Short mmCIF file of C-alpha atoms in Angstrom, two decimals:
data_model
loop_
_atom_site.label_atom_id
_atom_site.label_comp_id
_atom_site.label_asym_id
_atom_site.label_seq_id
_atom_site.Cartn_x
_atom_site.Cartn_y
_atom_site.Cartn_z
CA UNK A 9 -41.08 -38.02 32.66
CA UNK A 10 -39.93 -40.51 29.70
CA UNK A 11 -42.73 -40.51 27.16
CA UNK A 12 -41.89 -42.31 24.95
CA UNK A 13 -39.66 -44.89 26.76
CA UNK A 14 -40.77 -48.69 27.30
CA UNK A 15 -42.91 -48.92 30.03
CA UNK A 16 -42.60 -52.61 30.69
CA UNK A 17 -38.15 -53.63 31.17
CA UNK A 18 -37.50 -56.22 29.43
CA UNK A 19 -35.83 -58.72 31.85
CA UNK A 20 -32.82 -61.33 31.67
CA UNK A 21 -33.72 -63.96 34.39
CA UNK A 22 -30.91 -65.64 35.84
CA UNK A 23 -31.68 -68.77 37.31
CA UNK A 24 -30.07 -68.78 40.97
CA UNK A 25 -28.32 -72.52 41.99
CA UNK A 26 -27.72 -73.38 45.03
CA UNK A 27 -24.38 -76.26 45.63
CA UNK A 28 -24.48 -78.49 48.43
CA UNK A 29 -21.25 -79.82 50.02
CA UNK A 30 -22.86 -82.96 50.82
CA UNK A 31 -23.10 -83.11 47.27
CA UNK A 32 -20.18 -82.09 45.71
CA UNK A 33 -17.91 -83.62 48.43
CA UNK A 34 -16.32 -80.17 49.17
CA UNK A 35 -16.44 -79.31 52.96
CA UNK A 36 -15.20 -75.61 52.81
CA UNK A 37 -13.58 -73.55 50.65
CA UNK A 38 -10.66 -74.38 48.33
CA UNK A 39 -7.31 -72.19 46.72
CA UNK A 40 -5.21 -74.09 44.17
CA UNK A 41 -3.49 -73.66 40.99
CA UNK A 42 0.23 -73.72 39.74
CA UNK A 43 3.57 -71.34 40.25
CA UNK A 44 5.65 -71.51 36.88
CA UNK A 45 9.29 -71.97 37.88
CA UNK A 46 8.39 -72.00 41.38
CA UNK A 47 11.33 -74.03 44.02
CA UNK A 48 10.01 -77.14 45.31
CA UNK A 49 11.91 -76.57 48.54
CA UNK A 50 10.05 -73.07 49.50
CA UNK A 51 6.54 -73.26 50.97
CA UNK A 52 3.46 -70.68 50.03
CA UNK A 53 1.85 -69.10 53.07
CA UNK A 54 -1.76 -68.89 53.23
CA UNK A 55 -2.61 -65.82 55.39
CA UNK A 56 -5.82 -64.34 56.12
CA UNK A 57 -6.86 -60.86 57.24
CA UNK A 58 -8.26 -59.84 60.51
CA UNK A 59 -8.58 -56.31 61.62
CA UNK A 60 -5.38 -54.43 60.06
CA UNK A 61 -3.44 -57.39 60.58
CA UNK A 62 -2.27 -61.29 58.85
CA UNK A 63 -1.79 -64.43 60.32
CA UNK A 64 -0.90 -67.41 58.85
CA UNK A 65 -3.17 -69.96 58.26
CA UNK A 66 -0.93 -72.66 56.78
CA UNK A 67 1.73 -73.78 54.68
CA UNK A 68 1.36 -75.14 51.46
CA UNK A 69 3.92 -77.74 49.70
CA UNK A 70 4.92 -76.86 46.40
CA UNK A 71 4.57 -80.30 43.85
CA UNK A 72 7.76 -80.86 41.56
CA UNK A 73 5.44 -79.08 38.62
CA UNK A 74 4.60 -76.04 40.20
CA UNK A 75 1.48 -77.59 41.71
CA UNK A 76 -0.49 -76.01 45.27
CA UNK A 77 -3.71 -76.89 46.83
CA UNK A 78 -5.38 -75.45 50.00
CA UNK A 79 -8.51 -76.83 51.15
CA UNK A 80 -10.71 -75.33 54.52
CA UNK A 81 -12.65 -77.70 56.47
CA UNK A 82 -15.46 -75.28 56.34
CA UNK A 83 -17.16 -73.22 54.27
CA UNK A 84 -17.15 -69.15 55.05
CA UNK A 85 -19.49 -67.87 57.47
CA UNK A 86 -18.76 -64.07 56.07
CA UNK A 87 -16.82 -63.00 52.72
CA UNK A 88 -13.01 -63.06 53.38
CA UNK A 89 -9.91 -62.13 52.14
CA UNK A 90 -7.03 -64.24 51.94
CA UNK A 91 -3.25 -63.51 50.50
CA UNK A 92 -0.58 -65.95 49.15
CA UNK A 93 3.02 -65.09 49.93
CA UNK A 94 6.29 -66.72 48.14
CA UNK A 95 9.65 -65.37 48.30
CA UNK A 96 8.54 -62.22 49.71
CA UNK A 97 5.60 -61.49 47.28
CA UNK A 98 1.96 -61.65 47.98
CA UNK A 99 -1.17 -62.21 45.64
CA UNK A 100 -4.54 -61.31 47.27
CA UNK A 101 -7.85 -62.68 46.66
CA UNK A 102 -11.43 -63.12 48.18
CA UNK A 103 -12.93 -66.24 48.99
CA UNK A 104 -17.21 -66.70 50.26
CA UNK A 105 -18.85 -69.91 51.39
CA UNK A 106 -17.56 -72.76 49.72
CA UNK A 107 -16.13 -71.68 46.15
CA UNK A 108 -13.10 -72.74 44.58
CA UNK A 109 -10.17 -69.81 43.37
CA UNK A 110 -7.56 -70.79 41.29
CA UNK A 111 -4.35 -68.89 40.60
CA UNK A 112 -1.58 -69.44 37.86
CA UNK A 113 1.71 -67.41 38.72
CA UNK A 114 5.03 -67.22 37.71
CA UNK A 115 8.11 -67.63 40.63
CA UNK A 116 10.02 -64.86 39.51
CA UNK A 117 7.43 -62.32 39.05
CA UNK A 118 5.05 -64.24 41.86
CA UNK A 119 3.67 -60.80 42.80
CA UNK A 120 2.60 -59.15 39.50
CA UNK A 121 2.49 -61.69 37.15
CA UNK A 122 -0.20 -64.14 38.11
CA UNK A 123 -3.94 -64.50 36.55
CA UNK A 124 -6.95 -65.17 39.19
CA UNK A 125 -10.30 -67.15 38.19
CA UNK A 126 -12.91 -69.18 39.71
CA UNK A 127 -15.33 -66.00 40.59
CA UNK A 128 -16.38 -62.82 39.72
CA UNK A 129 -14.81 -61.52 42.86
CA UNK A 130 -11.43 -63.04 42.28
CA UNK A 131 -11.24 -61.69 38.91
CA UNK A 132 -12.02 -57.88 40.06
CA UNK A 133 -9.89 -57.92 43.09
CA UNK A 134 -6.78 -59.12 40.11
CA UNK A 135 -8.00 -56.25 37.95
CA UNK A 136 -8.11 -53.27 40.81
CA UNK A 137 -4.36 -54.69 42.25
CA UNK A 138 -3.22 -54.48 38.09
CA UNK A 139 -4.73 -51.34 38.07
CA UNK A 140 -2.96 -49.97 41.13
CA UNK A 141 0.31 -51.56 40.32
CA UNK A 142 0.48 -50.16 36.64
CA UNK A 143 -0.09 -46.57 38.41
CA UNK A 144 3.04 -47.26 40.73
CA UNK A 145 5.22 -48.76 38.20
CA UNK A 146 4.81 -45.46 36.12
CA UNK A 147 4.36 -43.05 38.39
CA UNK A 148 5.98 -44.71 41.82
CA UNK A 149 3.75 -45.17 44.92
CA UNK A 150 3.73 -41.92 46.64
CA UNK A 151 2.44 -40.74 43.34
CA UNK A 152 -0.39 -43.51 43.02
CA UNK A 153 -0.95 -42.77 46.44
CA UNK A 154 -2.50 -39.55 45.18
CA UNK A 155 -3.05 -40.09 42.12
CA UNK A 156 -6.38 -38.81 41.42
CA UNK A 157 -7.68 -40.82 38.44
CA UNK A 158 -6.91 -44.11 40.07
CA UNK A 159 -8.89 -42.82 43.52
CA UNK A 160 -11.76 -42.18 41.47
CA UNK A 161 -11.52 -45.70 40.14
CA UNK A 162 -11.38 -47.08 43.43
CA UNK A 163 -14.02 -44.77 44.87
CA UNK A 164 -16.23 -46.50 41.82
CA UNK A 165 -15.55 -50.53 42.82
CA UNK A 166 -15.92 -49.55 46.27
CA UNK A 167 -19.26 -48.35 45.30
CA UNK A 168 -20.03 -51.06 42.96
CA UNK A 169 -19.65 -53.85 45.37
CA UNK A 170 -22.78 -55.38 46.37
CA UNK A 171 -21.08 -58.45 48.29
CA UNK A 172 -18.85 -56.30 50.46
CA UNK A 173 -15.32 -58.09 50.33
CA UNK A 174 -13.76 -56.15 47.44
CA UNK A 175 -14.33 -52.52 49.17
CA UNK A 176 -12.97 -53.89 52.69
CA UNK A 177 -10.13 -54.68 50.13
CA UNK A 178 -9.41 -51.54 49.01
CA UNK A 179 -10.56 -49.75 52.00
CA UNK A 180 -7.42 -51.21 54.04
CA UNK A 181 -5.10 -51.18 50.77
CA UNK A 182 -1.17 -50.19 51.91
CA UNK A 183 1.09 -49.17 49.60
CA UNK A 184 4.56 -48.51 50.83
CA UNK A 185 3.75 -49.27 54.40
CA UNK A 186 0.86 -46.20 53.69
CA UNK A 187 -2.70 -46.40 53.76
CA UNK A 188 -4.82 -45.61 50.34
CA UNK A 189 -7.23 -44.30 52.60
CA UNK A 190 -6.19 -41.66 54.73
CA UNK A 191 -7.24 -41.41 57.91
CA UNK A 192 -7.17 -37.35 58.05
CA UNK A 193 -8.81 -36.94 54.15
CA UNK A 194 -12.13 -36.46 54.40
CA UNK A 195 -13.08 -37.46 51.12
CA UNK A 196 -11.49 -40.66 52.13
CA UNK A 197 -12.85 -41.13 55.40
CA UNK A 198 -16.21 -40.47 53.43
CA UNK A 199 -15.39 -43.87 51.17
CA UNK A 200 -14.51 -45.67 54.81
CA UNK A 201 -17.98 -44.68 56.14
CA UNK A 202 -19.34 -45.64 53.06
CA UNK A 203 -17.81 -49.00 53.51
CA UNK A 204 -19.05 -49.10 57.12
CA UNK A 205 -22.37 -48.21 56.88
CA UNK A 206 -22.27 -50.97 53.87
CA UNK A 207 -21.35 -54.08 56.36
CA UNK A 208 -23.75 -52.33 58.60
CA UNK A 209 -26.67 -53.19 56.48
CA UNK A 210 -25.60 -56.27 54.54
CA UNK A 211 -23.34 -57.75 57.24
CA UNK A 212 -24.19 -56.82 60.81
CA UNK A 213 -23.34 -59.40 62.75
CA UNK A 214 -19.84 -59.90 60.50
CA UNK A 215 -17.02 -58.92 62.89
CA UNK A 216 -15.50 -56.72 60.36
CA UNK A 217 -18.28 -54.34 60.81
CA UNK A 218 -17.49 -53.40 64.42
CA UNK A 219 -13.88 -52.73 63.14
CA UNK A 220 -14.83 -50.43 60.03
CA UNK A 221 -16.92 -48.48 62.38
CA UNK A 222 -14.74 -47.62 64.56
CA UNK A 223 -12.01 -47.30 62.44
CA UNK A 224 -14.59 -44.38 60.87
CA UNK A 225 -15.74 -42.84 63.83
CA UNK A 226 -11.97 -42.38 64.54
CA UNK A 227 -11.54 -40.78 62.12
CA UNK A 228 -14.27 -38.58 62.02
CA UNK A 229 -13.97 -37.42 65.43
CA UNK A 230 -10.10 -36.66 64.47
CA UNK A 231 -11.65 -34.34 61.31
CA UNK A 232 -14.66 -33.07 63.79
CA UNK A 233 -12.66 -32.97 67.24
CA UNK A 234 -15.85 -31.98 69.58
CA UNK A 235 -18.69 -33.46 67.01
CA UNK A 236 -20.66 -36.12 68.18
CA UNK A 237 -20.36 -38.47 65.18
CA UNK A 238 -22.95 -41.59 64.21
CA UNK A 239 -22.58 -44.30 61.75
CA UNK A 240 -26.31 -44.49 61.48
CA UNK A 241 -28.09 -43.18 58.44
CA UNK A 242 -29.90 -39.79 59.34
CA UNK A 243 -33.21 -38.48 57.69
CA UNK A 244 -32.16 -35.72 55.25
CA UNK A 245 -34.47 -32.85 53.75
CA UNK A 246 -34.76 -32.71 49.83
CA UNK A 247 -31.75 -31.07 48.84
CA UNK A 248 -31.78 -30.39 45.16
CA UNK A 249 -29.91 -32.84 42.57
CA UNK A 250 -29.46 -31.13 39.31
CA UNK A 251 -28.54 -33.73 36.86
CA UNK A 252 -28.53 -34.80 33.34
CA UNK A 253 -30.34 -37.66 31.58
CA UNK A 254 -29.47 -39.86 28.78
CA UNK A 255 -30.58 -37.34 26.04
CA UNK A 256 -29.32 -34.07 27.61
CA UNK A 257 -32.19 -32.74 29.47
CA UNK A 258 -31.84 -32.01 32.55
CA UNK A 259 -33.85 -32.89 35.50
CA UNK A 260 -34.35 -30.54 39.12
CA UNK A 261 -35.14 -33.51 41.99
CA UNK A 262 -37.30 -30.24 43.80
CA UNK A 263 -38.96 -29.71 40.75
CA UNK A 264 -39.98 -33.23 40.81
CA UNK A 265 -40.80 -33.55 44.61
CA UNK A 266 -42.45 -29.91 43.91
CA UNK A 267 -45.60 -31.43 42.16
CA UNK A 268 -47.23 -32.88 45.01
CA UNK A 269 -46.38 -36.36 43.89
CA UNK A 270 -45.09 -38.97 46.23
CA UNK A 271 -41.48 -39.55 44.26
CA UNK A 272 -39.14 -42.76 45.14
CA UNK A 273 -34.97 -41.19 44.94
CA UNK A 274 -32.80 -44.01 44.26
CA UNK A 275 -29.02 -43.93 44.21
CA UNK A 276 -27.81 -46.85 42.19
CA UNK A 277 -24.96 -48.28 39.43
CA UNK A 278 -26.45 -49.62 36.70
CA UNK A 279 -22.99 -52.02 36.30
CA UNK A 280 -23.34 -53.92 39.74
CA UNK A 281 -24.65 -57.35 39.99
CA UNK A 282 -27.95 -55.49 42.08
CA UNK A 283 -29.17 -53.03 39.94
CA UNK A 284 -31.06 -55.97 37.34
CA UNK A 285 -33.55 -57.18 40.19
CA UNK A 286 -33.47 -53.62 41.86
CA UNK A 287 -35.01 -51.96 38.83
CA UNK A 288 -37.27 -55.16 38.33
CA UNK A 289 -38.79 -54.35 41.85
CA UNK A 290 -38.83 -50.43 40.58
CA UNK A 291 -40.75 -51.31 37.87
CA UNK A 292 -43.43 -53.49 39.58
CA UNK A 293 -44.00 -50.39 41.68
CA UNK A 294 -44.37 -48.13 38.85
CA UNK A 295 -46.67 -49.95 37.16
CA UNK A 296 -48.81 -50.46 39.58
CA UNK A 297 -48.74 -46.88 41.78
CA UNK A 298 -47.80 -44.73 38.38
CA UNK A 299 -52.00 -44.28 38.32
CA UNK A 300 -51.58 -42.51 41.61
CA UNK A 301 -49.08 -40.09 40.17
CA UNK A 302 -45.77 -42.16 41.79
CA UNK A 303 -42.66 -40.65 40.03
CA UNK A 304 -39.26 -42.19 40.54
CA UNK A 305 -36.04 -39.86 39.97
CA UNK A 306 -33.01 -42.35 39.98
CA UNK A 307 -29.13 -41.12 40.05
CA UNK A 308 -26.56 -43.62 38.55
CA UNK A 309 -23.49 -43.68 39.15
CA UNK A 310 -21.72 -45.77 36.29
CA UNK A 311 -18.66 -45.13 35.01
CA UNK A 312 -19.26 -45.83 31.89
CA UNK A 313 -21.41 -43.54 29.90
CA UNK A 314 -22.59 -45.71 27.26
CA UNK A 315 -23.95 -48.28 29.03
CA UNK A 316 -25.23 -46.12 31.58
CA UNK A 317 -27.15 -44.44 28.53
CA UNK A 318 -28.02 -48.30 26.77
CA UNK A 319 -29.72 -48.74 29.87
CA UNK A 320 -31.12 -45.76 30.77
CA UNK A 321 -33.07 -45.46 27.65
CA UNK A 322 -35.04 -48.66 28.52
CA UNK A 323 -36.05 -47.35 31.58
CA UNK A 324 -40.03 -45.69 31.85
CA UNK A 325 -38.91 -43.31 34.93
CA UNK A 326 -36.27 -40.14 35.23
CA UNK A 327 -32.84 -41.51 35.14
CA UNK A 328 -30.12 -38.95 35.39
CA UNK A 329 -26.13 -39.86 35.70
CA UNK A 330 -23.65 -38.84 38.53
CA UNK A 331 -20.79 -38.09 36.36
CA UNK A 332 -17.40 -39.22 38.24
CA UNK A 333 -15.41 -35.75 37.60
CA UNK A 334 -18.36 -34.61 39.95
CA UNK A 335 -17.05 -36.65 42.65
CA UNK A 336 -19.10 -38.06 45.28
CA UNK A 337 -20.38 -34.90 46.80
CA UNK A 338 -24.19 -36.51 46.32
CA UNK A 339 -23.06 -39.59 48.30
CA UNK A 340 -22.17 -37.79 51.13
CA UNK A 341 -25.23 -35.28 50.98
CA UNK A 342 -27.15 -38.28 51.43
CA UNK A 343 -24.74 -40.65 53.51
CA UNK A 344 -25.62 -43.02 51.10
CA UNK A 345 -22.61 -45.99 51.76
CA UNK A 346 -24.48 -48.85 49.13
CA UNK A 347 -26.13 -49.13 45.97
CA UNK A 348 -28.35 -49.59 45.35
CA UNK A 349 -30.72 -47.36 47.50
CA UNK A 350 -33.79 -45.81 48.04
CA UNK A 351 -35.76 -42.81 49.59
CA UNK A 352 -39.30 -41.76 49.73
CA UNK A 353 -40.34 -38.73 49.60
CA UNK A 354 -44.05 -37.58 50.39
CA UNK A 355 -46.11 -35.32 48.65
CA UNK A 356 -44.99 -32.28 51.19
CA UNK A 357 -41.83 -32.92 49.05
CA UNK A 358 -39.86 -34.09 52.34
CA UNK A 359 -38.02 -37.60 52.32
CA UNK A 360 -39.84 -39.64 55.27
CA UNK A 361 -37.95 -42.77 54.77
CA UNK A 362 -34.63 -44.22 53.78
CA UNK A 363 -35.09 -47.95 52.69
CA UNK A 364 -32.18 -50.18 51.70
CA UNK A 365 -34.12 -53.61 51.72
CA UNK A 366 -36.48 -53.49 47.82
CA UNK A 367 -38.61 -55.85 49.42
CA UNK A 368 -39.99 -53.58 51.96
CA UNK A 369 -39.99 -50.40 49.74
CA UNK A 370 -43.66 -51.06 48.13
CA UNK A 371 -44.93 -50.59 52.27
CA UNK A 372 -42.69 -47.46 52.47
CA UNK A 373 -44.84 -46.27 49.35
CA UNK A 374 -48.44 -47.18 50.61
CA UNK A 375 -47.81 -45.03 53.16
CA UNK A 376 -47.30 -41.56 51.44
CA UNK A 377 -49.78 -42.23 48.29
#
C-alpha cells in the first residue's frame, strides 16, 4: 500500500459535446482535402472494408487544384474503415458517426506522403501505417513482417484502443499480399482474440464481431486441432503477478489477495482515452470501501515509462507496470482482450467476477466485503 501517495486524484474534467446534424447541416460523414500535383483526368476511389475484402463506394472528381470531397448521406452506425486509392496507391483512415477527415497528399508519392487530421483516430491510424512503412523501407516487408520491435508496437495500439476501429486495422493489416497477423502464431492469434473479445463487449451487435470471432476460433482450433475453443471470458484462479511499481518495490498479487482482503485486479493503460474516468470510478470506490480493508492491485501496460510513473505516483492504490519486453504473457493468463478491466477477488483470495462495465463494478464489490 502507497502511504504516502494522494489519496484524493486530482481530476481534469472534460466536458463531453454532443453535434447534431440537424444542426450543423451535415447528414453523414464527410472525407475531403487536396492531392498536390494530382491529374484532373484520374478519379480517387473511395472503398470501404467488409470482412477481408474492398468494394468501392464511389468515385471522386479531382478539381483543377488538387481539390476532393466525399460526403455520406448518413452518419456511421459502427466505427469504419475506409481507404483512398489513386494511381495504384491507397491511404487508409477511420471514420465514426458523423465526423469530418481531411487528407493532404502529394500525386506522386499519393501512398506515403500524405498527412491525416480531423480526429484522434485519423491521426493514429497515419502514425501506425508511417510506422510500418519506415520498417519496410529499411528493412523490406518480409523483414517488418517479423520484425519484432514493430509487433510489439502494434500489440500496444491494439491494446490501447478503446473505440475499436484502429485494432480491426491492424488486426487485418497485409503487407505484401501477407497477413501481419498470422493465422498459425499463437502470440498473434492471441492479439486477434484480443481484438474479438474487444468488439464482443463494446460492439456486439457490430457485424465485424461475428467475423473476428470466427476468424479466431479458426484459428485456434487450427493451433488446438481437437480443443473445444470459446471466445467467452472464463473465470480464472489467482495466478500470481509479480511486478514492479513506480519506485522499485515490488508487489506479489497472492500476497495481496493473501490478507483476507477483498482486492479489485485491474488491467489497464494509463495512455488510452479510458483510463482518466476508469481510475475516477477506482477512486470513488476506494474511498469509500478502503474502511473495509478494499485493496486495489492495478497492472499498466504503458509503453512509456515515464508517464506511466507521472501517473502512477498520484495514484493512493498498488500500481505496478507490465513492461513490454515481458510480452503479453499476463494478457493471455487472464484473456483479458480490453483495457481497461477489472476483477474481484474475495477474501478466500479467489477472483469471483470479471467486470468490464466501471459502472457496475461498485455491486461486484458489495458483494465480497
Amino acid at each position: 500500500m502507497k502511504s504516502m501517495k494522494k489519496s484524493t486524484l486530482y481530476i481534469m474534467a472534460a466536458a463531453a459535446m454532443t453535434v447534431f446534424a440537424a444542426c450543423s447541416g451535415q447528414q453523414g460523414w464527410k472525407v475531403e482535402g487536396n492531392v498536390a500535383g494530382a491529374d484532373a483526368d484520374q478519379k480517387i476511389v473511395l472503398q470501404g472494408f467488409n470482412a477481408g475484402n474492398w468494394y468501392t463506394v464511389d468515385s471522386l472528381a479531382i478539381g483543377a487544384d488538387g481539390s476532393f470531397a466525399y460526403a455520406a448521406e448518413h452518419g456511421a452506425q459502427f466505427p469504419d474503415i475506409y481507404r483512398l486509392n489513386y494511381a495504384g496507391e491507397s491511404i487508409y483512415f477511420p471514420i465514426d458517426s458523423i465526423e469530418t477527415v481531411t487528407v493532404e497528399a502529394n500525386a506522386s508519392a499519393f501512398g506515403s506522403d500524405y498527412k491525416l487530421d480531423g480526429t484522434p483516430q485519423a491521426r493514429a491510424m497515419m502514425e501506425i501505417d508511417r510506422k510500418i512503412a519506415s520498417v519496410v523501407s529499411e528493412k523490406g516487408v518480409q523483414a517488418a513482417l517479423t520484425d519484432s520491435l514493430l509487433k510489439r508496437d502494434l500489440n500496444q495500439a491494439v491494446l490501447d484502443d478503446s473505440i475499436g476501429v484502429l485494432s480491426y486495422y491492424i488486426i487485418n493489416k497485409t503487407l505484401g499480399g501477407q497477413p501481419m497477423y498470422s493465422p498459425v502464431d499463437r502470440r498473434d492469434v492471441a492479439m486477434l482474440g484480443a481484438t474479438a473479445q474487444k468488439f464482443n463487449q463494446l460492439l456486439p451487435s457490430d457485424p465485424r464481431t461475428k467475423y473476428l470471432e470466427r476468424r479466431y476460433l479458426s484459428a485456434r482450433q487450427a493451433i488446438n486441432p481437437g480443443k473445444g475453443v470459446t471466445i467467452e471470458a472464463q473465470e480464472v484462479s489467482v495466478l500470481d503477478i509479480d511486478l514492479y511499481d513506480e519506485k522499485g518495490q515490488k508487489h506479489s498479487l497472492a500476497e495481496v489477495a493473501g490478507k483476507g482482503n477483498p482486492v479489485i485486479l485491474c488491467f489497464t493503460a494509463y495512455n488510452s482515452e479510458a483510463s482518466l474516468p476508469y481510475n475516477v470510478e477506482l477512486n470513488r470506490l476506494y474511498e469509500a470501501y478502503r474502511g473495509q480493508n478494499l485493496e486495489i492491485y492495478q497492472v499498466a501496460f504503458d509503453s512509456d515509462e515515464r508517464a506511466w510513473r507521472e501517473t502512477a505516483a498520484n495514484l493512493p492504490w498498488i500500481t505496478v507496470r507490465n513492461n513490454p519486453t515481458d510480452g503479453d504473457k499476463l494478457l493471455r493468463t487472464y484473456n483479458v482482450g480490453m483495457l481497461p478491466i477489472s476483477f474481484v477477488i474475495n477474501r478466500q483470495g479467489e477472483v469471483v467476477e470479471r467486470v468490464a462495465d466501471p459502472t457496475t463494478l461498485e455491486s461486484s464489490i458489495r458483494k465480497v466485503l
